[in-house]
Amino acid sequence: VQLQASGGGLVQAGGSLRLSCVASGSIFRINDMGWYRQAPGKQRELVASITNGGSTKYADDMKGRFTISRDNAKNTVYLQMLSLKPEDTAVYYCNADARVGVLYSSRAYWGQGTQVTVSS
């Protein structure tokens, strides 16, 4: 399973970005999908996640500003980010809990990351 993230970039504080992540390859089933981020010198942290059925979870700092969604038919997860702050600057990674076949257990897969930079 390969995850390809896109949509990062440079934006001014208060601006918005929409990240996308497409899963491809030998996919039997994708369970949860999510976005994590890692700022320089900090640990990777959960931004938001979404189940196969559409239930969502957000980190407290992102509630009300970020919206996660997914298109199961396209194996794609999105992250709409509004009212961006300089402290949102980080590399954003997509994540999927997926199975490659009926006889295989699910495991976590990671995308390559996309840089989001918010200038003040």
PDB file of C-alpha atoms in Angstrom:
ATOM      1  CA  VAL A   1       0.000   0.000   0.000  1.00  0.00           C
ATOM      2  CA  GLN A   2       1.402   3.375  -1.015  1.00  0.00           C
ATOM      3  CA  LEU A   3       0.159   6.715   0.265  1.00  0.00           C
ATOM      4  CA  GLN A   4       0.770   9.862  -1.768  1.00  0.00           C
ATOM      5  CA  ALA A   5       0.122  13.165  -0.020  1.00  0.00           C
ATOM      6  CA  SER A   6      -0.186  16.513  -1.730  1.00  0.00           C
ATOM      7  CA  GLY A   7      -1.447  20.029  -1.159  1.00  0.00           C
ATOM      8  CA  GLY A   8       1.124  21.461   1.205  1.00  0.00           C
ATOM      9  CA  GLY A   9       2.754  24.812   0.672  1.00  0.00           C
ATOM     10  CA  LEU A  10       3.452  28.257   2.015  1.00  0.00           C
ATOM     11  CA  VAL A  11       0.533  30.316   3.278  1.00  0.00           C
ATOM     12  CA  GLN A  12       0.107  33.434   5.386  1.00  0.00           C
ATOM     13  CA  ALA A  13      -1.405  33.271   8.840  1.00  0.00           C
ATOM     14  CA  GLY A  14      -5.178  33.142   8.603  1.00  0.00           C
ATOM     15  CA  GLY A  15      -5.041  31.395   5.264  1.00  0.00           C
ATOM     16  CA  SER A  16      -6.182  27.941   4.286  1.00  0.00           C
ATOM     17  CA  LEU A  17      -4.879  24.798   2.628  1.00  0.00           C
ATOM     18  CA  ARG A  18      -6.397  21.499   1.614  1.00  0.00           C
ATOM     19  CA  LEU A  19      -4.292  18.373   1.841  1.00  0.00           C
ATOM     20  CA  SER A  20      -5.079  15.193  -0.062  1.00  0.00           C
ATOM     21  CA  CYS A  21      -3.711  11.692   0.309  1.00  0.00           C
ATOM     22  CA  VAL A  22      -4.402   8.848  -2.089  1.00  0.00           C
ATOM     23  CA  ALA A  23      -3.839   5.222  -1.183  1.00  0.00           C
ATOM     24  CA  SER A  24      -2.910   2.834  -3.960  1.00  0.00           C
ATOM     25  CA  GLY A  25      -1.550  -0.643  -4.490  1.00  0.00           C
ATOM     26  CA  SER A  26      -2.835  -3.968  -3.283  1.00  0.00           C
ATOM     27  CA  ILE A  27      -5.660  -2.896  -1.003  1.00  0.00           C
ATOM     28  CA  PHE A  28      -8.220  -5.252   0.439  1.00  0.00           C
ATOM     29  CA  ARG A  29      -9.674  -2.880   2.995  1.00  0.00           C
ATOM     30  CA  ILE A  30      -8.795   0.479   4.539  1.00  0.00           C
ATOM     31  CA  ASN A  31      -9.946   1.014   8.080  1.00  0.00           C
ATOM     32  CA  ASP A  32      -9.016   4.290   9.761  1.00  0.00           C
ATOM     33  CA  MET A  33      -7.229   7.038   7.867  1.00  0.00           C
ATOM     34  CA  GLY A  34      -5.634  10.059   9.410  1.00  0.00           C
ATOM     35  CA  TRP A  35      -3.260  12.950   9.372  1.00  0.00           C
ATOM     36  CA  TYR A  36      -0.312  13.487  11.682  1.00  0.00           C
ATOM     37  CA  ARG A  37       2.190  16.283  11.783  1.00  0.00           C
ATOM     38  CA  GLN A  38       5.733  16.774  12.985  1.00  0.00           C
ATOM     39  CA  ALA A  39       7.306  20.148  13.621  1.00  0.00           C
ATOM     40  CA  PRO A  40      11.089  20.572  13.897  1.00  0.00           C
ATOM     41  CA  GLY A  41      12.340  19.296  17.221  1.00  0.00           C
ATOM     42  CA  LYS A  42       8.957  17.890  18.199  1.00  0.00           C
ATOM     43  CA  GLN A  43       7.344  14.481  18.198  1.00  0.00           C
ATOM     44  CA  ARG A  44       4.863  13.437  15.568  1.00  0.00           C
ATOM     45  CA  GLU A  45       1.332  14.150  16.759  1.00  0.00           C
ATOM     46  CA  LEU A  46      -2.159  13.233  15.657  1.00  0.00           C
ATOM     47  CA  VAL A  47      -4.030  15.961  13.812  1.00  0.00           C
ATOM     48  CA  ALA A  48      -7.224  14.130  12.911  1.00  0.00           C
ATOM     49  CA  SER A  49      -8.489  10.692  12.031  1.00  0.00           C
ATOM     50  CA  ILE A  50     -11.559   9.242  10.351  1.00  0.00           C
ATOM     51  CA  THR A  51     -13.005   5.759  10.396  1.00  0.00           C
ATOM     52  CA  ASN A  52     -14.233   3.833   7.401  1.00  0.00           C
ATOM     53  CA  GLY A  53     -17.757   4.805   8.446  1.00  0.00           C
ATOM     54  CA  GLY A  54     -16.951   8.507   8.695  1.00  0.00           C
ATOM     55  CA  SER A  55     -16.537   9.030  12.427  1.00  0.00           C
ATOM     56  CA  THR A  56     -13.910  11.660  13.133  1.00  0.00           C
ATOM     57  CA  LYS A  57     -11.514  12.572  15.891  1.00  0.00           C
ATOM     58  CA  TYR A  58      -9.455  15.743  16.225  1.00  0.00           C
ATOM     59  CA  ALA A  59      -6.646  16.998  18.387  1.00  0.00           C
ATOM     60  CA  ASP A  60      -7.924  19.766  20.626  1.00  0.00           C
ATOM     61  CA  ASP A  61      -5.902  22.511  18.909  1.00  0.00           C
ATOM     62  CA  MET A  62      -7.431  21.652  15.524  1.00  0.00           C
ATOM     63  CA  LYS A  63     -11.077  21.426  16.484  1.00  0.00           C
ATOM     64  CA  GLY A  64     -13.116  24.007  14.621  1.00  0.00           C
ATOM     65  CA  ARG A  65     -10.293  24.897  12.231  1.00  0.00           C
ATOM     66  CA  PHE A  66      -9.504  21.595  10.517  1.00  0.00           C
ATOM     67  CA  THR A  67     -11.901  19.176   8.853  1.00  0.00           C
ATOM     68  CA  ILE A  68     -11.008  15.644   7.845  1.00  0.00           C
ATOM     69  CA  SER A  69     -13.006  13.769   5.238  1.00  0.00           C
ATOM     70  CA  ARG A  70     -12.562  10.785   2.969  1.00  0.00           C
ATOM     71  CA  ASP A  71     -13.792   9.330  -0.270  1.00  0.00           C
ATOM     72  CA  ASN A  72     -13.810   5.560   0.148  1.00  0.00           C
ATOM     73  CA  ALA A  73     -14.390   4.952  -3.553  1.00  0.00           C
ATOM     74  CA  LYS A  74     -11.184   6.844  -4.323  1.00  0.00           C
ATOM     75  CA  ASN A  75      -9.199   5.609  -1.289  1.00  0.00           C
ATOM     76  CA  THR A  76      -8.521   9.247  -0.528  1.00  0.00           C
ATOM     77  CA  VAL A  77      -8.448  11.246   2.678  1.00  0.00           C
ATOM     78  CA  TYR A  78      -8.558  15.031   2.836  1.00  0.00           C
ATOM     79  CA  LEU A  79      -7.665  17.637   5.419  1.00  0.00           C
ATOM     80  CA  GLN A  80      -9.181  21.075   5.036  1.00  0.00           C
ATOM     81  CA  MET A  81      -7.250  23.543   7.160  1.00  0.00           C
ATOM     82  CA  LEU A  82      -8.640  27.001   7.905  1.00  0.00           C
ATOM     83  CA  SER A  83      -7.389  29.927   9.979  1.00  0.00           C
ATOM     84  CA  LEU A  84      -3.855  28.614   9.842  1.00  0.00           C
ATOM     85  CA  LYS A  85      -1.375  29.775  12.458  1.00  0.00           C
ATOM     86  CA  PRO A  86       2.428  29.870  12.371  1.00  0.00           C
ATOM     87  CA  GLU A  87       2.430  27.085  14.956  1.00  0.00           C
ATOM     88  CA  ASP A  88       0.713  24.841  12.401  1.00  0.00           C
ATOM     89  CA  THR A  89       3.965  24.790  10.462  1.00  0.00           C
ATOM     90  CA  ALA A  90       5.077  21.175  10.166  1.00  0.00           C
ATOM     91  CA  VAL A  91       5.433  18.226   7.857  1.00  0.00           C
ATOM     92  CA  TYR A  92       2.026  16.608   7.554  1.00  0.00           C
ATOM     93  CA  TYR A  93       1.865  12.847   7.108  1.00  0.00           C
ATOM     94  CA  CYS A  94      -1.106  10.779   6.079  1.00  0.00           C
ATOM     95  CA  ASN A  95      -1.697   7.417   7.634  1.00  0.00           C
ATOM     96  CA  ALA A  96      -3.902   4.466   6.797  1.00  0.00           C
ATOM     97  CA  ASP A  97      -4.696   1.301   8.688  1.00  0.00           C
ATOM     98  CA  ALA A  98      -5.143  -1.188   5.874  1.00  0.00           C
ATOM     99  CA  ARG A  99      -5.232  -4.837   4.907  1.00  0.00           C
ATOM    100  CA  VAL A 100      -3.731  -6.139   1.679  1.00  0.00           C
ATOM    101  CA  GLY A 101      -5.720  -9.356   1.637  1.00  0.00           C
ATOM    102  CA  VAL A 102      -8.319 -11.363   3.509  1.00  0.00           C
ATOM    103  CA  LEU A 103      -5.633 -13.517   5.116  1.00  0.00           C
ATOM    104  CA  TYR A 104      -3.573 -10.537   6.248  1.00  0.00           C
ATOM    105  CA  SER A 105      -3.904  -8.491   9.392  1.00  0.00           C
ATOM    106  CA  SER A 106      -4.233  -4.747   9.149  1.00  0.00           C
ATOM    107  CA  ARG A 107      -1.184  -2.573   9.669  1.00  0.00           C
ATOM    108  CA  ALA A 108      -0.295   1.079   9.503  1.00  0.00           C
ATOM    109  CA  TYR A 109       1.006   2.654   6.336  1.00  0.00           C
ATOM    110  CA  TRP A 110       2.517   6.138   6.038  1.00  0.00           C
ATOM    111  CA  GLY A 111       2.796   8.672   3.274  1.00  0.00           C
ATOM    112  CA  GLN A 112       5.954  10.609   2.528  1.00  0.00           C
ATOM    113  CA  GLY A 113       4.797  13.841   4.133  1.00  0.00           C
ATOM    114  CA  THR A 114       3.974  17.242   2.756  1.00  0.00           C
ATOM    115  CA  GLN A 115       5.386  20.488   4.126  1.00  0.00           C
ATOM    116  CA  VAL A 116       3.011  23.137   5.426  1.00  0.00           C
ATOM    117  CA  THR A 117       4.573  26.488   6.266  1.00  0.00           C
ATOM    118  CA  VAL A 118       2.523  29.306   7.761  1.00  0.00           C
ATOM    119  CA  SER A 119       4.145  32.718   7.805  1.00  0.00           C
ATOM    120  CA  SER A 120       3.226  35.397  10.324  1.00  0.00           C
TER     121      SER A 120
END
